[in-house]
Short mmCIF file of C-alpha atoms in Angstrom, two decimals:
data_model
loop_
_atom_site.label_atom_id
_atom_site.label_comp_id
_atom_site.label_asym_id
_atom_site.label_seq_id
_atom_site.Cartn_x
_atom_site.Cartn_y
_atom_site.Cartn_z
CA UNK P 1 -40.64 37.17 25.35
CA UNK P 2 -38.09 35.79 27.53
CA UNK P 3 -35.90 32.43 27.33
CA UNK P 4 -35.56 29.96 29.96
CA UNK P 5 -33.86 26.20 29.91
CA UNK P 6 -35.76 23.60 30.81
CA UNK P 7 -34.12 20.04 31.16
CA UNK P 8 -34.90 16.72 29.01
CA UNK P 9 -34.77 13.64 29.88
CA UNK P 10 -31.37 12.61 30.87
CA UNK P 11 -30.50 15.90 32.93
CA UNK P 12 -29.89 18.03 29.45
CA UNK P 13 -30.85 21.28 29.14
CA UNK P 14 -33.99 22.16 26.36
CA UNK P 15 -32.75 25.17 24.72
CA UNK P 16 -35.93 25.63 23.01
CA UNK P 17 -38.41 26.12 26.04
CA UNK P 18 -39.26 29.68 26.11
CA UNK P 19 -41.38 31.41 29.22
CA UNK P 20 -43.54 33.83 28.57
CA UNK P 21 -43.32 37.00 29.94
CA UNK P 22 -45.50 37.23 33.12
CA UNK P 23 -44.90 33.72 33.71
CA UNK P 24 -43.40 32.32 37.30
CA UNK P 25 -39.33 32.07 36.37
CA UNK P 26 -37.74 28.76 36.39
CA UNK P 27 -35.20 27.43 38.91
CA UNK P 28 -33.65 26.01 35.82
CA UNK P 29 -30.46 27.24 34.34
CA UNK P 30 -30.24 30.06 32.37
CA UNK P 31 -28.67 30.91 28.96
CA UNK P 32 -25.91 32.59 30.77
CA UNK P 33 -25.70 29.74 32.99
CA UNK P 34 -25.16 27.52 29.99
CA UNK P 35 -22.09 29.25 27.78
CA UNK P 36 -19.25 30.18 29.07
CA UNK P 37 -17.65 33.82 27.39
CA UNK P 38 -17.35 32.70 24.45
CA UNK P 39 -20.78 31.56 23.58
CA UNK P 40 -19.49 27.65 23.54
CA UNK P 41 -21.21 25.20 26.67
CA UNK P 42 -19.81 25.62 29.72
CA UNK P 43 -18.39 21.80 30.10
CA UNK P 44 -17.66 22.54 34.16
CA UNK P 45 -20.86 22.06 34.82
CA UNK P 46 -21.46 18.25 34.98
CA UNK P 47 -24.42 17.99 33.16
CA UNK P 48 -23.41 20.02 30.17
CA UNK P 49 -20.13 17.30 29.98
CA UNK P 50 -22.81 14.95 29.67
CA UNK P 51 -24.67 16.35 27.39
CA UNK P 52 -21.64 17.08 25.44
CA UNK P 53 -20.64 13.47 25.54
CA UNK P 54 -22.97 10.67 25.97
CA UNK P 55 -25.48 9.30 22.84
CA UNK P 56 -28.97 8.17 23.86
CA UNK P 57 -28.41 4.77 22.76
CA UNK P 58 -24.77 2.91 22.01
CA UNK P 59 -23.48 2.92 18.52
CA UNK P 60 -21.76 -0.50 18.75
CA UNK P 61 -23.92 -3.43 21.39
CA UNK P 62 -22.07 -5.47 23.83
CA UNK P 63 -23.86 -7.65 26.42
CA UNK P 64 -21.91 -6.38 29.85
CA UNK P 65 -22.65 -10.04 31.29
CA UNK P 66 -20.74 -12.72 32.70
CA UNK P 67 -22.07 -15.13 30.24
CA UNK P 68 -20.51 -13.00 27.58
CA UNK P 69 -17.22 -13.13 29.73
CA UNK P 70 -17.18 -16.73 29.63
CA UNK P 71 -17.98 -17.29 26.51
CA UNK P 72 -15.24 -15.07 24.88
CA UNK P 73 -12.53 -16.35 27.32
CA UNK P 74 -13.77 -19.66 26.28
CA UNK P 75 -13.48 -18.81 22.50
CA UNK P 76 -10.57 -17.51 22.66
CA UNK P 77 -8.79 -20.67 24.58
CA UNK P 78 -10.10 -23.05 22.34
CA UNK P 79 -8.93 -21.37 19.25
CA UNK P 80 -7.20 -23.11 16.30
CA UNK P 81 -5.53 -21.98 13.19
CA UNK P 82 -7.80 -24.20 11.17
CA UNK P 83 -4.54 -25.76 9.81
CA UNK P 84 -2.81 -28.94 9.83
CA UNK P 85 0.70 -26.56 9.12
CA UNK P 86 -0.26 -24.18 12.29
CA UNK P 87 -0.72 -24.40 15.66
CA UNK P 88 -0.59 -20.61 16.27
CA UNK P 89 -1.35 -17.96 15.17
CA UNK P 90 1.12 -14.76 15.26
CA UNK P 91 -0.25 -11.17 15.83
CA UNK P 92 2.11 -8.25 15.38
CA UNK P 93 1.22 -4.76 17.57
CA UNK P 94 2.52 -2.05 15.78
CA UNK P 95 2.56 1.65 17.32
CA UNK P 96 4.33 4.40 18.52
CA UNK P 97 6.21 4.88 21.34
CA UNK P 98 4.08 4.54 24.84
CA UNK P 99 0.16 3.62 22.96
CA UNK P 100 -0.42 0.52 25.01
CA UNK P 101 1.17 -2.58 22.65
CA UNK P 102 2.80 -4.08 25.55
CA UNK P 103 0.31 -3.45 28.44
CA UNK P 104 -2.23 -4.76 26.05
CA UNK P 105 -0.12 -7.83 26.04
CA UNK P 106 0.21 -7.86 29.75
CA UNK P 107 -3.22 -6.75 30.25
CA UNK P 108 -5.00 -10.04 28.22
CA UNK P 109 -2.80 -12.60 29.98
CA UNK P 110 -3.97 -11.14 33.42
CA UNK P 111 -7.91 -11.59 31.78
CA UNK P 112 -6.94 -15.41 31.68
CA UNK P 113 -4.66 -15.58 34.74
CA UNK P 114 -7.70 -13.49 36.97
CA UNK P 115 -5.67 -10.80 38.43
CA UNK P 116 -3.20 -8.35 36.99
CA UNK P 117 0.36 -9.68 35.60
CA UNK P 118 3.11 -7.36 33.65
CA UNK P 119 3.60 -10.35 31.22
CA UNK P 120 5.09 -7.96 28.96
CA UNK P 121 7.79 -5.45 30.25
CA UNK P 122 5.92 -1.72 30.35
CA UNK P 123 8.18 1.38 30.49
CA UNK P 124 7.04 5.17 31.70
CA UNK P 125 9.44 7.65 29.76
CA UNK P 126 9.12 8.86 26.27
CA UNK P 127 12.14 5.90 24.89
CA UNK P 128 10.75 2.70 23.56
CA UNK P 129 10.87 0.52 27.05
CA UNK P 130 10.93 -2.57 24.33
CA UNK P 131 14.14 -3.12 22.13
CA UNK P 132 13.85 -6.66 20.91
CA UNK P 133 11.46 -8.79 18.52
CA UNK P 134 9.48 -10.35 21.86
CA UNK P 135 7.00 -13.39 21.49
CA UNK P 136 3.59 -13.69 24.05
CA UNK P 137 1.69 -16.87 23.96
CA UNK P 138 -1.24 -15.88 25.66
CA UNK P 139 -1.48 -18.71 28.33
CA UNK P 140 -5.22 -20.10 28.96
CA UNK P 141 -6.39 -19.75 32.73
CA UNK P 142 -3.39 -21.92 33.60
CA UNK P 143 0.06 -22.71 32.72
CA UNK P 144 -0.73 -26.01 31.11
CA UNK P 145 -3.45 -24.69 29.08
CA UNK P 146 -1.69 -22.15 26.41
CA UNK P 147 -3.97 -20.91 23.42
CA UNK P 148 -3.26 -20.49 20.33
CA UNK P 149 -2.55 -17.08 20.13
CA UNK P 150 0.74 -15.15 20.36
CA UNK P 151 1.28 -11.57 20.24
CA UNK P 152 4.55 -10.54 18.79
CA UNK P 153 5.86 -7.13 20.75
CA UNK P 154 8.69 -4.88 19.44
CA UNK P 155 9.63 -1.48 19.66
CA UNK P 156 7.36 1.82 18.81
CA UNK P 157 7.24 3.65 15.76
CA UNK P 158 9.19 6.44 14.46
CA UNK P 159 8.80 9.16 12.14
CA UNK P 160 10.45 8.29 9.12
CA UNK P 161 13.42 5.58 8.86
CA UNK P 162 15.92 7.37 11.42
CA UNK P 163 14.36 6.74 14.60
CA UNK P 164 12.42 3.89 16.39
CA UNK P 165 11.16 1.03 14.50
CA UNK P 166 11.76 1.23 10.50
CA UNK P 167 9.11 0.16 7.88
CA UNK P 168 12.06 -1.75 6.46
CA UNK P 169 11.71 -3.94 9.52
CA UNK P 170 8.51 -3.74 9.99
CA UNK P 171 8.20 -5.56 7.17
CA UNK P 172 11.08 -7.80 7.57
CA UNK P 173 9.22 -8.97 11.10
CA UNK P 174 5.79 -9.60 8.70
CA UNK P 175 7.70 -11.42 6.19
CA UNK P 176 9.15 -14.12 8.94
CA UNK P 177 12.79 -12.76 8.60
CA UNK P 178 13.28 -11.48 11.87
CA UNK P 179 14.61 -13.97 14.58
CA UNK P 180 12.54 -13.68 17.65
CA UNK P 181 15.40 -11.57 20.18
CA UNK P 182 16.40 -9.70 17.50
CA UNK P 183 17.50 -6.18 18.98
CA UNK P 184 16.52 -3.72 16.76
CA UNK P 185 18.11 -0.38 15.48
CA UNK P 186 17.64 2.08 12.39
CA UNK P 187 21.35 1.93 12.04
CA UNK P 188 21.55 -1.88 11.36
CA UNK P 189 18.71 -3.44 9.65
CA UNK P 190 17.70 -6.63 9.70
CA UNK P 191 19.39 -7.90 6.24
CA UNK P 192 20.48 -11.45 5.65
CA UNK P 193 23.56 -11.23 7.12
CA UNK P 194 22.07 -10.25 10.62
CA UNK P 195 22.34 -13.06 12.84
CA UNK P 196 19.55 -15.93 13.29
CA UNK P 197 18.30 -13.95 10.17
CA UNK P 198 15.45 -16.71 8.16
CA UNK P 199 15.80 -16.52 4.76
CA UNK P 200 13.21 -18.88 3.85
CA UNK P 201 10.27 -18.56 6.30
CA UNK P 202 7.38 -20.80 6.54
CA UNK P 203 3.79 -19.85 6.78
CA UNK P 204 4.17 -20.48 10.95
CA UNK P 205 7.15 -17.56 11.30
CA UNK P 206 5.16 -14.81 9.13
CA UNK P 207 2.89 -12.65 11.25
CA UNK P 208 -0.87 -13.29 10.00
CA UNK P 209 -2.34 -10.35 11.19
CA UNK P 210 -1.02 -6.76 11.77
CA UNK P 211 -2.99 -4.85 14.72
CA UNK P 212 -1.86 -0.91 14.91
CA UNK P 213 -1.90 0.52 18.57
CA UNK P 214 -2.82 3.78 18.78
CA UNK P 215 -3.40 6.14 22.29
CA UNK P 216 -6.92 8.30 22.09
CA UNK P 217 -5.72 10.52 24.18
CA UNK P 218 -3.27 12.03 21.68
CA UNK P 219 -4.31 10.92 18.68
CA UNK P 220 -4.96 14.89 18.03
CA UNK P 221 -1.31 15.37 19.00
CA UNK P 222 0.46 12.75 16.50
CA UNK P 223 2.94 14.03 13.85
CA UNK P 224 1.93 14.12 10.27
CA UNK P 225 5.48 12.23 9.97
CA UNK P 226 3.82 9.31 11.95
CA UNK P 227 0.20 9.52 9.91
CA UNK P 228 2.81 9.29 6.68
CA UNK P 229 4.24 6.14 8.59
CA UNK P 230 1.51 4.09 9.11
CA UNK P 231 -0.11 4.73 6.22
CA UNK P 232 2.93 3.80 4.20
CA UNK P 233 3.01 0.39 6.33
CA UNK P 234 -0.33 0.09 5.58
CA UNK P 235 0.04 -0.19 1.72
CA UNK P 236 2.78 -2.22 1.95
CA UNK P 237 0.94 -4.72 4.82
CA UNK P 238 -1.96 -4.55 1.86
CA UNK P 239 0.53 -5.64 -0.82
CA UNK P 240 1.75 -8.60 1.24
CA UNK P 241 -1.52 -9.72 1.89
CA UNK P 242 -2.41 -9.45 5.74
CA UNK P 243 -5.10 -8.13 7.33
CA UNK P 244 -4.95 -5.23 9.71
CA UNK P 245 -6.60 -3.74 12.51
CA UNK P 246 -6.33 -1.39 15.09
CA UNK P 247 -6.76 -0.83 18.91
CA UNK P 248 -7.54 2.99 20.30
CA UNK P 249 -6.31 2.76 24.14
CA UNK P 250 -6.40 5.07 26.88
CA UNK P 251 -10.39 5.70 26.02
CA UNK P 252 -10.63 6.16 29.87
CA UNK P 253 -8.55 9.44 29.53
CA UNK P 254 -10.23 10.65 26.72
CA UNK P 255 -14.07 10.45 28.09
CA UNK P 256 -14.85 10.96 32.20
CA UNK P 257 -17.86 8.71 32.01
CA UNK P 258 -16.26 5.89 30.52
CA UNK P 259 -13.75 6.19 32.74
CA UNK P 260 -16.36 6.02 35.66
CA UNK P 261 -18.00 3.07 33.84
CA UNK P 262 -16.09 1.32 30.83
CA UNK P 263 -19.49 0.11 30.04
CA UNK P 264 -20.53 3.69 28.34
CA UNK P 265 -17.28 3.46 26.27
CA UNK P 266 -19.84 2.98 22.97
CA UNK P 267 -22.22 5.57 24.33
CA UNK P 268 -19.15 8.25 24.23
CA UNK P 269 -20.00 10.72 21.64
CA UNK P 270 -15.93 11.80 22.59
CA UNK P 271 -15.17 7.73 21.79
CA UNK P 272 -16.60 8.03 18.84
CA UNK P 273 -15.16 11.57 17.37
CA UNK P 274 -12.28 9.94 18.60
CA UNK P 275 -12.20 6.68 16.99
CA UNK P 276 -12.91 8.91 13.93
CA UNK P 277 -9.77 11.11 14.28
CA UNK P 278 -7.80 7.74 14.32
CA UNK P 279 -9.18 6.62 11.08
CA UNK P 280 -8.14 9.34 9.42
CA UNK P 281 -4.62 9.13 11.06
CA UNK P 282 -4.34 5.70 9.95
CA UNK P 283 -6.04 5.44 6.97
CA UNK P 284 -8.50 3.05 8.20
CA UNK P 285 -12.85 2.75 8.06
CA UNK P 286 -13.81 3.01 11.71
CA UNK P 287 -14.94 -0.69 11.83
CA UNK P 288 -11.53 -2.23 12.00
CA UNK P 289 -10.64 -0.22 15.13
CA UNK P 290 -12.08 -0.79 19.10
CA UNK P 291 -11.56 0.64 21.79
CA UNK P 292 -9.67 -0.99 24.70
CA UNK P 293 -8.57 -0.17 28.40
CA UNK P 294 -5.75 -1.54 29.43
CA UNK P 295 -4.72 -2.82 32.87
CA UNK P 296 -1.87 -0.56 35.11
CA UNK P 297 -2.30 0.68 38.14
CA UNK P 298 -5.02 -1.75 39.56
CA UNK P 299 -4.02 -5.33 40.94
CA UNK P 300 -7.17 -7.24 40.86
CA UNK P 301 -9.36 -7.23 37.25
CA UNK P 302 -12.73 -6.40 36.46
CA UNK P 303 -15.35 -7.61 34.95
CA UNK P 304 -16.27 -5.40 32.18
CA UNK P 305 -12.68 -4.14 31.06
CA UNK P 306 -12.31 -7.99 30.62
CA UNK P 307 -15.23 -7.94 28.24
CA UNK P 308 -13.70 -4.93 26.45
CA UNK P 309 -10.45 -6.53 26.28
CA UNK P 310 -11.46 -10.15 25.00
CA UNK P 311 -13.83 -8.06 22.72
CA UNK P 312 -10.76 -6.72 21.02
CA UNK P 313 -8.87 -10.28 20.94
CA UNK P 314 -12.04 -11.86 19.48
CA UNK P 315 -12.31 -9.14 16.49
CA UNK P 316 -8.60 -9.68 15.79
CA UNK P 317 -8.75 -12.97 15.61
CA UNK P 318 -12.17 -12.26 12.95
CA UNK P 319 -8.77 -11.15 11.03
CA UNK P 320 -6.24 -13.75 11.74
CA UNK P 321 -8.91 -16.28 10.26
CA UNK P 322 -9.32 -14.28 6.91
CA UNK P 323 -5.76 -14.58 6.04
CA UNK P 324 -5.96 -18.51 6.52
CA UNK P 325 -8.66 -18.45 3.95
CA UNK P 326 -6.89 -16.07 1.31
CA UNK P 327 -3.32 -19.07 1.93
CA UNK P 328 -5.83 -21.61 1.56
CA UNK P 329 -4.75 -21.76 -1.74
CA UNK P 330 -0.90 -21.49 -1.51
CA UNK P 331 -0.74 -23.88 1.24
CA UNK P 332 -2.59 -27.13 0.18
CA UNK P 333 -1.75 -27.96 4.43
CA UNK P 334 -4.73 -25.63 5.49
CA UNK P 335 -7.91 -27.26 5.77
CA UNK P 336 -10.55 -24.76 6.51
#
């Protein structure tokens, strides 16, 4: 008996249809066709990436429709703390150097705005681009029409309390202590003797939900110094009582299809393994993190990264909400 590979539906190849001997030979590839030297698929070959990569059906639904455009953008603009003390709520993007915090920033405003704006300053070398505590209120689809949301910026992570942004100010920034401005450095922390320092901050200076940014395509290639890192943060983020999340960007350099269609991001088996690794990195179950791709090159948006996008400001704000509920309690002020 001889083997031949038929194909399945969805152009993948059935390694278990054998031809008899005598039988006409298929035009269908072969088994030598398939693996490369080294027994493994030969991923060249279009459909074997495919076959390698893409799920029959999506493990996480999203409606890909204008409707659902609309009615996130018009979620998220009408958003309120839920509090008489509040009329915004503060997100924190916390990640290493180069992940996507402040094109994520940049890349929501230009959702609202309709075509693509560098709200926040993006840099292209390996130094963090952003120095100083920044803060973003997302602006609704005009000037006049802010939401409620602002997304605090600062710079990346480093390994350890020498370099880049220190978990002592990390948490100094969660805590409300850190003046917005403030021009960070692991020589001088922020203590309180550092200028505009708050020593007594309200609920409305604290940051009321943490969001971790962290870039797929080297999530494989992070330090076990910056695994330590966040998952140090993340303990003492737990202890303080916020809610975190986490954003996995550059999905489009991770994956081919989804970077031909951001609409097969959740039929990416590579997503998915993915999305898995940066768990592990981070501590964190799987369904606190989505996937996002951010705005940079183009200069006109698009539908469906729009959907992905507000997708990810929608889930955070799940988060934002949760906190409220657990200060309920501490401040009388919120009425939920």
């Amino acid at each position: 008996m001889s083997f031949n590979f038929g194909m399945v539906s969805g152009g993948c190849p059935n390694f278990s249809a054998p031809v008899l001997h005598g039988e006409k030979p298929s035009s269908k590839p072969l088994a030598t066709d398939l693996l490369r030297g080294d027994g493994r698929p030969d991923s060249s070959l279009p459909w074997a990436e495919k076959c390698k990569s893409k799920m029959e059906s999506p493990w996480r639904d999203v409606a890909w429709t204008e409707d659902r455009r609309e009615t996130l953008m018009e979620s998220i603009s009408s958003y309120k703390p839920g509090s008489e003390a509040l009329s915004e709520a503060r997100v924190l993007l916390v990640g290493p150097v180069g992940a996507g915090k402040s094109s994520f920033i940049s890349s929501v405003q230009s959702v609202f705005t309709g075509r693509f704006t560098n709200r926040a300053m993006v840099g292209s070398s390996s130094a963090s681009f952003t120095k100083k505590l920044q803060l973003f209120n997302i602006r609704g689809r005009s000037p006049e029409q802010p939401t409620a949301l602002v997304l605090c910026d600062v710079m990346g992570l480093g390994d350890g309390e020498t370099t880049g942004l220190t978990l002592h100010d990390t948490l100094a920034i969660i805590k409300g202590h850190a003046p917005e401005g403030h021009k960070f450095s692991p020589e001088q922390p922020v203590r309180s003797e550092t200028v505009g320092y708050v020593k007594k901050p309200s609920l409305k200076d604290k940051v009321h939900c943490v969001v971790f940014v962290v870039d797929a395509s080297k999530v494989s290639s992070y330090t076990k110094g910056l695994g330590t890192t966040f998952q140090q943060l993340r303990e003492h983020i737990s202890d303080l009582g916020v809610h975190q999340v986490a954003l996995l960007t550059h999905v489009d350099k991770v994956c081919q299809e989804t970077a031909r269609d951001i609409t097969q991001v959740y039929n990416s088996r590579i997503v998915q393994q993915t999305m898995t690794k940066a768990g592990a990195l981070l501590g964190m179950s799987t369904s606190y993190i989505v996937p996002v791709k951010n705005y940079s090159s183009e200069l006109d948006v698009d539908e469906n990264t729009d959907i992905l996008l507000l997708s990810a400001v929608d889930h955070i704000l799940q988060y934002v909400d949760l906190y409220f509920q657990d200060c309920a309690a501490t401040y009388p002020k919120l009425s939920l």
